[in-house]
JSON list of C-alpha atoms in Angstrom, two decimals:
[
{"chain": "A", "resi": 191, "resn": "MET", "atom": "CA", "xyz": [211.84, 2.54, 41.00]},
{"chain": "A", "resi": 192, "resn": "GLN", "atom": "CA", "xyz": [208.35, 3.46, 42.05]},
{"chain": "A", "resi": 193, "resn": "TYR", "atom": "CA", "xyz": [205.30, 1.67, 40.69]},
{"chain": "A", "resi": 194, "resn": "LEU", "atom": "CA", "xyz": [201.58, 2.29, 40.69]},
{"chain": "A", "resi": 195, "resn": "VAL", "atom": "CA", "xyz": [199.85, -1.01, 41.38]},
{"chain": "A", "resi": 196, "resn": "THR", "atom": "CA", "xyz": [196.10, -1.19, 40.80]},
{"chain": "A", "resi": 197, "resn": "GLY", "atom": "CA", "xyz": [194.35, -4.34, 41.97]},
{"chain": "A", "resi": 198, "resn": "TYR", "atom": "CA", "xyz": [190.75, -4.81, 40.88]},
{"chain": "A", "resi": 199, "resn": "ASP", "atom": "CA", "xyz": [188.69, -7.10, 43.09]},
{"chain": "A", "resi": 200, "resn": "TYR", "atom": "CA", "xyz": [186.80, -10.15, 41.97]},
{"chain": "A", "resi": 201, "resn": "THR", "atom": "CA", "xyz": [183.07, -9.44, 41.79]},
{"chain": "A", "resi": 202, "resn": "ASP", "atom": "CA", "xyz": [181.60, -12.82, 42.77]},
{"chain": "A", "resi": 203, "resn": "LYS", "atom": "CA", "xyz": [179.47, -13.16, 45.90]},
{"chain": "A", "resi": 204, "resn": "ASP", "atom": "CA", "xyz": [182.34, -14.65, 47.95]},
{"chain": "A", "resi": 205, "resn": "ALA", "atom": "CA", "xyz": [184.86, -11.93, 47.06]},
{"chain": "A", "resi": 206, "resn": "ILE", "atom": "CA", "xyz": [184.27, -9.90, 50.23]},
{"chain": "A", "resi": 207, "resn": "ASN", "atom": "CA", "xyz": [184.70, -13.01, 52.38]},
{"chain": "A", "resi": 208, "resn": "ARG", "atom": "CA", "xyz": [188.04, -13.78, 50.73]},
{"chain": "A", "resi": 209, "resn": "ARG", "atom": "CA", "xyz": [189.14, -10.18, 51.29]},
{"chain": "A", "resi": 210, "resn": "LEU", "atom": "CA", "xyz": [188.20, -10.29, 54.95]},
{"chain": "A", "resi": 211, "resn": "SER", "atom": "CA", "xyz": [189.86, -13.69, 55.47]},
{"chain": "A", "resi": 212, "resn": "VAL", "atom": "CA", "xyz": [193.29, -12.43, 54.32]},
{"chain": "A", "resi": 213, "resn": "ARG", "atom": "CA", "xyz": [193.02, -8.77, 55.32]},
{"chain": "A", "resi": 214, "resn": "GLU", "atom": "CA", "xyz": [195.01, -9.18, 58.54]},
{"chain": "A", "resi": 215, "resn": "ALA", "atom": "CA", "xyz": [197.89, -10.86, 56.67]},
{"chain": "A", "resi": 216, "resn": "HIS", "atom": "CA", "xyz": [197.73, -8.18, 53.95]},
{"chain": "A", "resi": 217, "resn": "MET", "atom": "CA", "xyz": [197.86, -5.37, 56.51]},
{"chain": "A", "resi": 218, "resn": "ALA", "atom": "CA", "xyz": [200.79, -7.02, 58.36]},
{"chain": "A", "resi": 219, "resn": "GLY", "atom": "CA", "xyz": [202.67, -7.11, 55.07]},
{"chain": "A", "resi": 220, "resn": "VAL", "atom": "CA", "xyz": [201.79, -3.48, 54.38]},
{"chain": "A", "resi": 221, "resn": "GLU", "atom": "CA", "xyz": [203.08, -2.46, 57.81]},
{"chain": "A", "resi": 222, "resn": "ALA", "atom": "CA", "xyz": [206.37, -4.30, 57.24]},
{"chain": "A", "resi": 223, "resn": "ALA", "atom": "CA", "xyz": [206.74, -2.79, 53.75]},
{"chain": "A", "resi": 224, "resn": "VAL", "atom": "CA", "xyz": [206.09, 0.73, 55.07]},
{"chain": "A", "resi": 225, "resn": "ALA", "atom": "CA", "xyz": [208.87, 0.22, 57.62]},
{"chain": "A", "resi": 226, "resn": "THR", "atom": "CA", "xyz": [211.35, -0.68, 54.84]},
{"chain": "A", "resi": 227, "resn": "GLY", "atom": "CA", "xyz": [210.25, 2.11, 52.50]},
{"chain": "A", "resi": 228, "resn": "GLN", "atom": "CA", "xyz": [208.82, -0.30, 49.92]},
{"chain": "A", "resi": 229, "resn": "PHE", "atom": "CA", "xyz": [205.21, 0.79, 50.45]},
{"chain": "A", "resi": 230, "resn": "LEU", "atom": "CA", "xyz": [204.59, 4.52, 50.05]},
{"chain": "A", "resi": 231, "resn": "TYR", "atom": "CA", "xyz": [200.82, 4.96, 49.73]},
{"chain": "A", "resi": 232, "resn": "GLY", "atom": "CA", "xyz": [197.69, 2.89, 49.61]},
{"chain": "A", "resi": 233, "resn": "LEU", "atom": "CA", "xyz": [194.13, 3.72, 48.64]},
{"chain": "A", "resi": 234, "resn": "ALA", "atom": "CA", "xyz": [190.86, 1.85, 48.47]},
{"chain": "A", "resi": 235, "resn": "LEU", "atom": "CA", "xyz": [189.04, 2.01, 45.13]},
{"chain": "A", "resi": 236, "resn": "LEU", "atom": "CA", "xyz": [185.32, 2.63, 45.62]},
{"chain": "A", "resi": 237, "resn": "ASN", "atom": "CA", "xyz": [182.34, 2.59, 43.32]},
{"chain": "A", "resi": 238, "resn": "GLU", "atom": "CA", "xyz": [179.56, 5.21, 43.43]},
{"chain": "A", "resi": 239, "resn": "ALA", "atom": "CA", "xyz": [177.89, 3.31, 46.30]},
{"chain": "A", "resi": 240, "resn": "GLU", "atom": "CA", "xyz": [181.21, 3.54, 48.22]},
{"chain": "A", "resi": 241, "resn": "LYS", "atom": "CA", "xyz": [181.68, -0.23, 48.01]},
{"chain": "A", "resi": 242, "resn": "MET", "atom": "CA", "xyz": [185.32, -1.31, 47.82]},
{"chain": "A", "resi": 243, "resn": "ILE", "atom": "CA", "xyz": [186.16, -2.59, 44.36]},
{"chain": "A", "resi": 244, "resn": "GLY", "atom": "CA", "xyz": [189.95, -2.69, 44.53]},
{"chain": "A", "resi": 245, "resn": "SER", "atom": "CA", "xyz": [193.15, -1.09, 45.74]},
{"chain": "A", "resi": 246, "resn": "ILE", "atom": "CA", "xyz": [195.77, 1.34, 44.51]},
{"chain": "A", "resi": 247, "resn": "LEU", "atom": "CA", "xyz": [199.29, 1.11, 45.88]},
{"chain": "A", "resi": 248, "resn": "VAL", "atom": "CA", "xyz": [202.37, 3.18, 45.28]},
{"chain": "A", "resi": 249, "resn": "VAL", "atom": "CA", "xyz": [205.37, 0.98, 46.00]},
{"chain": "A", "resi": 250, "resn": "ASN", "atom": "CA", "xyz": [209.12, 1.32, 45.74]},
{"chain": "A", "resi": 251, "resn": "TYR", "atom": "CA", "xyz": [211.18, -1.66, 44.53]},
{"chain": "A", "resi": 252, "resn": "SER", "atom": "CA", "xyz": [214.63, -1.72, 42.95]},
{"chain": "A", "resi": 253, "resn": "THR", "atom": "CA", "xyz": [213.42, -3.78, 40.01]},
{"chain": "A", "resi": 254, "resn": "ARG", "atom": "CA", "xyz": [210.23, -5.03, 38.44]},
{"chain": "A", "resi": 255, "resn": "GLU", "atom": "CA", "xyz": [211.38, -8.53, 39.33]},
{"chain": "A", "resi": 256, "resn": "GLU", "atom": "CA", "xyz": [211.41, -7.60, 43.05]},
{"chain": "A", "resi": 257, "resn": "LEU", "atom": "CA", "xyz": [207.91, -6.18, 42.69]},
{"chain": "A", "resi": 258, "resn": "ASP", "atom": "CA", "xyz": [206.73, -9.35, 40.96]},
{"chain": "A", "resi": 259, "resn": "ALA", "atom": "CA", "xyz": [208.27, -11.47, 43.74]},
{"chain": "A", "resi": 260, "resn": "TRP", "atom": "CA", "xyz": [206.28, -9.45, 46.29]},
{"chain": "A", "resi": 261, "resn": "LEU", "atom": "CA", "xyz": [203.08, -9.80, 44.27]},
{"chain": "A", "resi": 262, "resn": "ALA", "atom": "CA", "xyz": [203.61, -13.57, 44.12]},
{"chain": "A", "resi": 263, "resn": "ILE", "atom": "CA", "xyz": [203.23, -13.76, 47.93]},
{"chain": "A", "resi": 264, "resn": "GLU", "atom": "CA", "xyz": [200.86, -10.83, 48.54]},
{"chain": "A", "resi": 265, "resn": "PRO", "atom": "CA", "xyz": [197.78, -12.21, 50.39]},
{"chain": "A", "resi": 266, "resn": "TYR", "atom": "CA", "xyz": [195.35, -10.28, 48.17]},
{"chain": "A", "resi": 267, "resn": "VAL", "atom": "CA", "xyz": [196.88, -12.11, 45.18]},
{"chain": "A", "resi": 268, "resn": "THR", "atom": "CA", "xyz": [197.26, -15.56, 46.71]},
{"chain": "A", "resi": 269, "resn": "GLY", "atom": "CA", "xyz": [193.88, -15.23, 48.45]},
{"chain": "A", "resi": 270, "resn": "LYS", "atom": "CA", "xyz": [192.12, -14.40, 45.16]},
{"chain": "A", "resi": 271, "resn": "VAL", "atom": "CA", "xyz": [190.99, -10.92, 46.24]},
{"chain": "A", "resi": 272, "resn": "TRP", "atom": "CA", "xyz": [192.46, -9.12, 43.22]},
{"chain": "A", "resi": 273, "resn": "GLU", "atom": "CA", "xyz": [191.20, -10.50, 39.93]},
{"chain": "A", "resi": 274, "resn": "ARG", "atom": "CA", "xyz": [193.21, -8.17, 37.72]},
{"chain": "A", "resi": 275, "resn": "ILE", "atom": "CA", "xyz": [196.40, -6.25, 38.49]},
{"chain": "A", "resi": 276, "resn": "GLU", "atom": "CA", "xyz": [197.89, -3.38, 36.52]},
{"chain": "A", "resi": 277, "resn": "VAL", "atom": "CA", "xyz": [201.45, -2.21, 37.19]},
{"chain": "A", "resi": 278, "resn": "VAL", "atom": "CA", "xyz": [202.83, 1.04, 35.80]},
{"chain": "A", "resi": 279, "resn": "PRO", "atom": "CA", "xyz": [206.19, 2.66, 36.61]},
{"chain": "A", "resi": 280, "resn": "CYS", "atom": "CA", "xyz": [205.72, 6.07, 38.20]},
{"chain": "A", "resi": 281, "resn": "ARG", "atom": "CA", "xyz": [207.52, 8.74, 40.20]},
{"chain": "A", "resi": 282, "resn": "VAL", "atom": "CA", "xyz": [206.07, 10.41, 43.28]},
{"chain": "A", "resi": 283, "resn": "ALA", "atom": "CA", "xyz": [206.72, 14.15, 43.22]},
{"chain": "A", "resi": 284, "resn": "PRO", "atom": "CA", "xyz": [209.34, 15.14, 45.81]},
{"chain": "A", "resi": 285, "resn": "ILE", "atom": "CA", "xyz": [206.92, 17.40, 47.67]},
{"chain": "A", "resi": 286, "resn": "PHE", "atom": "CA", "xyz": [204.89, 14.32, 48.65]},
{"chain": "A", "resi": 287, "resn": "MET", "atom": "CA", "xyz": [207.93, 12.40, 49.87]},
{"chain": "A", "resi": 288, "resn": "LYS", "atom": "CA", "xyz": [208.60, 14.72, 52.82]}
]
């Protein structure tokens, strides 16, 4: 099952420092998840000033429970980068999966 995961960043003054402190661990996890087919796409959410305000991920997990287990250890969650997370089941059109 594919899911659209939208993580909205905290907005406090230390939010960017928390993001930067766990970014390397986050990206290592992304790289591993891409290799297993669990991570399909990722985007940065920007405001009008092109400041990062969150992330959008399209992931592929067999169950919602597997997705939740990943979120429980995702550095942007444990490192308090994402303040709010929305998860919606989705399906990537086949043309984009080539």
